[in-house]
CSV table of C-alpha atoms and ligand atoms in Angstrom, one decimal:
chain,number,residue,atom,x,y,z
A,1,UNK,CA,0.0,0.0,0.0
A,2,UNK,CA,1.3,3.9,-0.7
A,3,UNK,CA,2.3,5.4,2.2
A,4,UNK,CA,2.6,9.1,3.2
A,5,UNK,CA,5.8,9.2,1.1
A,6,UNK,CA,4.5,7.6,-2.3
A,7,UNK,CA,1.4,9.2,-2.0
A,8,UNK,CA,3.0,12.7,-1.7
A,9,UNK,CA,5.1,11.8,-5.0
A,10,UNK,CA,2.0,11.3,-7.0
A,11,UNK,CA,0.8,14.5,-5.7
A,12,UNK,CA,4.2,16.6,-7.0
A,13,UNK,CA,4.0,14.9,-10.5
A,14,UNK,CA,0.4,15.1,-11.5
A,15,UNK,CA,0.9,18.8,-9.8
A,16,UNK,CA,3.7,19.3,-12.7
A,17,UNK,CA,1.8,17.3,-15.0
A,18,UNK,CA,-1.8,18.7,-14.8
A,19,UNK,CA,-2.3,21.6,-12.9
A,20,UNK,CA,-4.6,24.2,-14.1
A,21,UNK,CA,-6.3,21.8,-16.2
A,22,UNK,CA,-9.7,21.6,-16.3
A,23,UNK,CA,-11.5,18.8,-16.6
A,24,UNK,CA,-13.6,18.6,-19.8
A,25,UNK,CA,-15.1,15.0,-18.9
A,26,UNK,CA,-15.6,12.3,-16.6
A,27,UNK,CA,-15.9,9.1,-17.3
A,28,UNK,CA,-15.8,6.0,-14.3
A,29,UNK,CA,-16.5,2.4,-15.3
A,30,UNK,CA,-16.7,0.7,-11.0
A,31,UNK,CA,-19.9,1.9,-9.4
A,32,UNK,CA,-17.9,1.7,-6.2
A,33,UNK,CA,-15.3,4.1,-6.8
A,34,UNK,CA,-17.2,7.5,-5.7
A,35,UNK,CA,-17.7,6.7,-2.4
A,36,UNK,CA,-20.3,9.4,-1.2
A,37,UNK,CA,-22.2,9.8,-4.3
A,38,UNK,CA,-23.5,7.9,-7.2
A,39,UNK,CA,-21.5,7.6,-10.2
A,40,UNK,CA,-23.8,10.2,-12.7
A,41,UNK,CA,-23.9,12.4,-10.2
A,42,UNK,CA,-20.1,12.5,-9.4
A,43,UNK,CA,-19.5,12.4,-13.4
A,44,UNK,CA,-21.2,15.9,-13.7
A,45,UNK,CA,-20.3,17.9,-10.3
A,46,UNK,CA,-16.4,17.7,-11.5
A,47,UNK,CA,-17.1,18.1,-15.3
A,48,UNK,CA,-16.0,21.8,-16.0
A,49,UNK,CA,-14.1,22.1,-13.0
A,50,UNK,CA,-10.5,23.5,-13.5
A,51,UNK,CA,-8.1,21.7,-10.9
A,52,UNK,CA,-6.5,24.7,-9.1
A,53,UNK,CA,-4.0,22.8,-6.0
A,54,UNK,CA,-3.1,19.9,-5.0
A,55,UNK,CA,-3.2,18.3,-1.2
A,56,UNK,CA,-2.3,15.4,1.0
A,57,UNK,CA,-3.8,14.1,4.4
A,58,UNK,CA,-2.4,11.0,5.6
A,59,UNK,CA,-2.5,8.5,2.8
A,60,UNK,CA,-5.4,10.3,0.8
A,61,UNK,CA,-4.5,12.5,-2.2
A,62,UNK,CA,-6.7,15.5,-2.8
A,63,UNK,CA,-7.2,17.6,-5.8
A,64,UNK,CA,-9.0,21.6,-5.0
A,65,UNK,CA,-11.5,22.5,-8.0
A,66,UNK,CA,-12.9,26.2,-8.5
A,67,UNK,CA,-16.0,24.4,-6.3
A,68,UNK,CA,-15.0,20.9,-5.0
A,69,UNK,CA,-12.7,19.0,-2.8
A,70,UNK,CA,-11.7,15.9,-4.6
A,71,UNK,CA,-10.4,13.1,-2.3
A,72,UNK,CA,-8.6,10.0,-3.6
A,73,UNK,CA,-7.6,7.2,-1.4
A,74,UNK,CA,-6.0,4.5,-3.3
A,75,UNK,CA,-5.7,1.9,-0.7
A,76,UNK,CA,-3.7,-1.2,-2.5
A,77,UNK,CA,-3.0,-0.7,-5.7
A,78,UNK,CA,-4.9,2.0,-7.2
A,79,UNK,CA,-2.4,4.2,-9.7
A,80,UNK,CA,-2.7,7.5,-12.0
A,81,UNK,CA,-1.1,7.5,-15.3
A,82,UNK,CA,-1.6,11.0,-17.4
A,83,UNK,CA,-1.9,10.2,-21.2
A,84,UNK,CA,-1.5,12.3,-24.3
A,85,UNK,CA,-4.1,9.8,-26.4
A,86,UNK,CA,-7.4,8.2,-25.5
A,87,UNK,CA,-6.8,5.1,-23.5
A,88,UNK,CA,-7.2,1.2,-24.7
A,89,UNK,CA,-10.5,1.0,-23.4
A,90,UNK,CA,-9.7,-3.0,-23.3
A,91,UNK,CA,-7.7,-2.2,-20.2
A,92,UNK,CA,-10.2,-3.1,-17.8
A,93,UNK,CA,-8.0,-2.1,-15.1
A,94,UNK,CA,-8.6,2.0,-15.8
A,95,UNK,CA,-11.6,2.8,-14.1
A,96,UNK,CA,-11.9,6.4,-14.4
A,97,UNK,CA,-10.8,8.7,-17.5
A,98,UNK,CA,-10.6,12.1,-17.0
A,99,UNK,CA,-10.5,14.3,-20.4
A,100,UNK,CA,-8.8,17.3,-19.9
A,101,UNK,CA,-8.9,20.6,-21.5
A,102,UNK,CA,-4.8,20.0,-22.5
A,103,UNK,CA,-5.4,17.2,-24.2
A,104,UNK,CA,-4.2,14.9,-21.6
A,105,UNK,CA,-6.2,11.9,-20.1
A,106,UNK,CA,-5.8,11.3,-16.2
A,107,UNK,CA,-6.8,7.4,-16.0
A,108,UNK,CA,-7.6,5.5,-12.7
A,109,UNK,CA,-6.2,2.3,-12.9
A,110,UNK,CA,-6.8,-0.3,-9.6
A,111,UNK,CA,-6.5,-4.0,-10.0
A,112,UNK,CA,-7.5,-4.3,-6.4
A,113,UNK,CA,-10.4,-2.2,-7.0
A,114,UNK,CA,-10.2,-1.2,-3.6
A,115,UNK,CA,-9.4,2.7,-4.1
A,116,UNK,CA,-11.9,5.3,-3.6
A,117,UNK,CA,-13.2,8.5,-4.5
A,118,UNK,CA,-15.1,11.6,-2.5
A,119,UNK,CA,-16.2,15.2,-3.8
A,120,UNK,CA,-17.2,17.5,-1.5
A,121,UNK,CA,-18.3,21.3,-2.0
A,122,UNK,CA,-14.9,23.1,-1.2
A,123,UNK,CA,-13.9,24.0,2.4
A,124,UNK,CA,-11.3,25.6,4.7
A,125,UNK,CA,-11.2,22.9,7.2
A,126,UNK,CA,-10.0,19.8,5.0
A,127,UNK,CA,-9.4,17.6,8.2
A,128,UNK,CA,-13.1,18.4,8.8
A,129,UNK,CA,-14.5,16.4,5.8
A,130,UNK,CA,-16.2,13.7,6.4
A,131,UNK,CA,-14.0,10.7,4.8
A,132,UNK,CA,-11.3,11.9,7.4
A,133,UNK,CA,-13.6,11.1,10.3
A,134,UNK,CA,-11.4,8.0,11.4
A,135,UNK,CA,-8.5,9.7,10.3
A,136,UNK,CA,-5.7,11.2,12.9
A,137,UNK,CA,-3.4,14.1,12.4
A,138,UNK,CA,-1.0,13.6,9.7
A,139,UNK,CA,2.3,12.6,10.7
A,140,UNK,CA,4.1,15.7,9.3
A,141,UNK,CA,2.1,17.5,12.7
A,142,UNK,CA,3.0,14.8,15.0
A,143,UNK,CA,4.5,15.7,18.2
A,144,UNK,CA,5.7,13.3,21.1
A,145,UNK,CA,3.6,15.0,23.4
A,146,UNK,CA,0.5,14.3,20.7
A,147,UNK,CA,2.0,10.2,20.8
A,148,UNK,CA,2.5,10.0,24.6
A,149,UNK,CA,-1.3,11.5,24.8
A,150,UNK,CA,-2.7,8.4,22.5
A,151,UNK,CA,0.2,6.1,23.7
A,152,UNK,CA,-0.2,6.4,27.3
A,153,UNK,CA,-3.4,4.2,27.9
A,154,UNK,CA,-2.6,1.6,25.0
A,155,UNK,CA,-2.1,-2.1,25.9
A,156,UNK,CA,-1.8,-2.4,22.1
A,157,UNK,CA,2.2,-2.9,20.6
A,158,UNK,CA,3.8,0.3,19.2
A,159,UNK,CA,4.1,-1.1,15.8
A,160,UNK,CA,0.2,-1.3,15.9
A,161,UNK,CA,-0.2,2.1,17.3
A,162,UNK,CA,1.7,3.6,14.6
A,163,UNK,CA,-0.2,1.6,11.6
A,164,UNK,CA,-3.3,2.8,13.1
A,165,UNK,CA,-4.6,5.8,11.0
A,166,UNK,CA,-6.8,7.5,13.3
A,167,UNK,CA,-3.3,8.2,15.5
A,168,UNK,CA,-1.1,9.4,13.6
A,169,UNK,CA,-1.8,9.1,9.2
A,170,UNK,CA,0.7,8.5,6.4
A,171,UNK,CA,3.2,5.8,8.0
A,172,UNK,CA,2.6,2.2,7.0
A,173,UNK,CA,4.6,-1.1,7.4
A,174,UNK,CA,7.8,-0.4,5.5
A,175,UNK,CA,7.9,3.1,7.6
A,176,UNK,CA,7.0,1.5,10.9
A,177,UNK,CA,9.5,-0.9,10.8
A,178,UNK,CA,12.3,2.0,10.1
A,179,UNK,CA,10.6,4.5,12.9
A,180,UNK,CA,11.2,2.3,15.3
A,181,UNK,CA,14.7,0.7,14.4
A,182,UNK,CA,16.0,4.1,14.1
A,183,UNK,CA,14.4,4.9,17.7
A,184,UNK,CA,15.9,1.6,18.9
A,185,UNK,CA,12.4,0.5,20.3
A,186,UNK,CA,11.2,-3.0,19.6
A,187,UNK,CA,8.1,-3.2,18.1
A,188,UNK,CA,6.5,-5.6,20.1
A,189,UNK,CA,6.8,-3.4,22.9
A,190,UNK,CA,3.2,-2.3,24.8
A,191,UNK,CA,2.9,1.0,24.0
A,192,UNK,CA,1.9,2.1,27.1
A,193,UNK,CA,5.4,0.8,28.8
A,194,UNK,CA,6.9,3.8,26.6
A,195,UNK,CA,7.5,7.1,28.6
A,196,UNK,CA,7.6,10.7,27.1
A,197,UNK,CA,11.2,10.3,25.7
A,198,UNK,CA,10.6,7.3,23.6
A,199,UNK,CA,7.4,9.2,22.4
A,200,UNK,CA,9.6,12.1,21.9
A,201,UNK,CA,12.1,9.9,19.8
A,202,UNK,CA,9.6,8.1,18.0
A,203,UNK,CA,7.7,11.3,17.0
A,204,UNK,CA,11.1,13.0,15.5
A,205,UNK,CA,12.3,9.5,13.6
A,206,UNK,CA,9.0,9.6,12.1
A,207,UNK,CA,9.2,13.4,10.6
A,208,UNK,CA,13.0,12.9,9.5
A,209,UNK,CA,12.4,9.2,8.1
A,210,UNK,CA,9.2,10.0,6.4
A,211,UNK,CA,10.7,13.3,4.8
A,212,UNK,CA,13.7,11.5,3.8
A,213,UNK,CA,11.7,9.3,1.8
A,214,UNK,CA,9.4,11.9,0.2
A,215,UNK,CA,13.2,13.4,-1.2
A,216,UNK,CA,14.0,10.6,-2.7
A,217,UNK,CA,10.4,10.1,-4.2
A,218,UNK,CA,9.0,6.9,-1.8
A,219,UNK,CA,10.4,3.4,-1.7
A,220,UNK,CA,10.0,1.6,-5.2
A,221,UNK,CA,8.7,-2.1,-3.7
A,222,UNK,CA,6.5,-2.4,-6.0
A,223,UNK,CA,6.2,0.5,-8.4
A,224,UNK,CA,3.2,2.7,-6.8
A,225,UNK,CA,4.5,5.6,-8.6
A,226,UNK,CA,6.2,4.7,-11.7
A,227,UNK,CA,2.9,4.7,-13.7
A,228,UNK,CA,3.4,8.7,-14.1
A,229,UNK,CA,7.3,8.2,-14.5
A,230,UNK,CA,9.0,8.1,-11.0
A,231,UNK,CA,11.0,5.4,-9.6
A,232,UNK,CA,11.5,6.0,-6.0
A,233,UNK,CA,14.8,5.5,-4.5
A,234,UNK,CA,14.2,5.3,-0.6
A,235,UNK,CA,14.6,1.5,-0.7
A,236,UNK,CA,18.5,2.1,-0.7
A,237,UNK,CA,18.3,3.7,2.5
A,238,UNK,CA,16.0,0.9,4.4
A,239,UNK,CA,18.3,-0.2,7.1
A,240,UNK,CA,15.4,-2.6,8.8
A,241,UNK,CA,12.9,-3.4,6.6
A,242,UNK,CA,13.2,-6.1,4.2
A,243,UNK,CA,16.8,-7.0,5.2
A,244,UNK,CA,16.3,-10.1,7.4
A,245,UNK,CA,19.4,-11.9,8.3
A,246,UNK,CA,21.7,-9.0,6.9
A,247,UNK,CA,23.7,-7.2,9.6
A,248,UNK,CA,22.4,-4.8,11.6
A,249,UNK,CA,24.3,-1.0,11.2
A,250,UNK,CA,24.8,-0.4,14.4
A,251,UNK,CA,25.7,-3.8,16.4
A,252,UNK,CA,26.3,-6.1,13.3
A,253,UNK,CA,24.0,-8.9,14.7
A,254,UNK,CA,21.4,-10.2,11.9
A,255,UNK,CA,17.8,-8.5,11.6
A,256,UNK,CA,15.2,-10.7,12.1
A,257,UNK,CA,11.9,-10.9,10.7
A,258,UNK,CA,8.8,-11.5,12.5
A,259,UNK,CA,4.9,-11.9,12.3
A,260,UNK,CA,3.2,-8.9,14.1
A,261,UNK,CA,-0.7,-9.1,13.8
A,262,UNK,CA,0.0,-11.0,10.7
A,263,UNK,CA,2.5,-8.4,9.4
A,264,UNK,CA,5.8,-8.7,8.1
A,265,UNK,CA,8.2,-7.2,10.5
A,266,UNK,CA,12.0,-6.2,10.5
A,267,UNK,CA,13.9,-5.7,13.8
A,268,UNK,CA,17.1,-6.1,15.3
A,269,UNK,CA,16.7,-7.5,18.5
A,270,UNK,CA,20.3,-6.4,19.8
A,271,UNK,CA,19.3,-2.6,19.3
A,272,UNK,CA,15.6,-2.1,19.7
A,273,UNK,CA,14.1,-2.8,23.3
A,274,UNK,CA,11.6,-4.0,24.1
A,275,UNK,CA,9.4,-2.1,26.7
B,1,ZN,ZN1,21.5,-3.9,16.0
């Protein structure tokens, strides 16, 4: 799944790509993709509308019209490619094409079929809308004093805690795993066992790591953004996740890989404690 990082590429590149366009028509093919309105309806509310700025919340990409708030989530595996000509319409993968007034066509394409769409009459308060309900503060405003707060009472692990959207949004299993081996706490650890500090720690690794990886365009796993072009590079800087049985950095001992709630984790149990 995109996380904070990948998301925020797609967001630069279509910005380069498409901004100021206006969208001449609409076209979706899955019922299911606008998720607060029917699919006429959404077809002809963002027909006409010029796309003036682009936004990110957590792992949702949104798009600001002259009257709408466009939110895209794109959960597993949805993707945007921007073409010059009409798309094969045998790909029956695209499930959205998006005329534009520069000639371009921004396609939805989702194999999952998973993604999701929202359009909302415009407004100042973003985190207010209602797809953002269950949604925390994005991790780019997360302080330790915000963690410790949501931490404090938690008999869930901190690897958990920091999946978990409505805490903090944007960081998901690749970033988890290097949050905490970079704060040197085990994930298995309760979260409430962790005192102001660790929150502290945790809170600044997350800010530098994720930031890191939004400079060097996301981690290229598999390719969430190389549909419009961009292969990410942060995968040469994973020091934890993914590198089971290589040595750890710091101590040289082998990083081990684990099953946490039935996700794939990366640790090194020499360096990271577990509280
Ligand atoms: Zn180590």
């Amino acid at each position: 799944m995109p996380e904070a990082p990948e998301v925020q590429t797609v967001l630069t590149t279509l910005e380069k790509q498409i901004r100021n366009a206006r969208i001449e028509k609409v076209e979706i093919f899955h019922e299911k993709l606008p998720e607060n309105l029917g699919v006429h309806e959404f077809e002809k509310m963002l027909e006409n509308q010029k796309i003036l700025r682009f936004f990110r919340l957590g792992k949702y990409l949104g798009f600001e019209t002259e009257e709408y708030d466009w939110i895209v989530h794109l959960r597993m595996e949805g993707k945007f490619f921007v073409f010059d000509s009409y798309p094969d319409p045998k790909d029956k993968h695209i499930h959205a094409i998006f005329s534009l007034s520069t000639g371009q066509y921004l396609c939805y394409h989702d194999t999952r079929k998973f993604g999701r769409m929202y359009l909302y009459p415009k407004t100042e308060d973003i985190a207010s809308l209602p797809c953002f309900q269950n949604v925390g503060i994005d991790f780019s405003k997360a302080s330790g004093t915000y963690l410790f707060d949501r931490t404090r009472n938690s008999k869930r692990d901190i690897k958990s805690v920091l999946l978990d959207q409505s805490v903090i949004a944007g960081i998901g299993n690749i970033y988890a795993d290097e949050i905490l081996y970079a704060a040197r706490i085990d994930p298995r650890s309760i979260a409430s066992h962790l005192d102001r500090d660790d929150c502290e720690t945790i809170a600044a690794q997350t800010k530098r790591i994720l930031n890191e990886a939004i400079e060097a365009k996301g981690t290229t796993i598999r390719s969430y953004t190389s549909s419009l072009g961009v292969e990410g590079q942060y995968q040469q800087q994973l020091r934890a996740h993914t590198k089971e049985g290589k040595e750890c950095e710091q101590c040289h001992q082998p990083i081990q890989k684990i099953k946490l709630k039935g996700r794939s984790t990366y640790f090194c149990p020499e360096c990271q404690v577990r509280k």
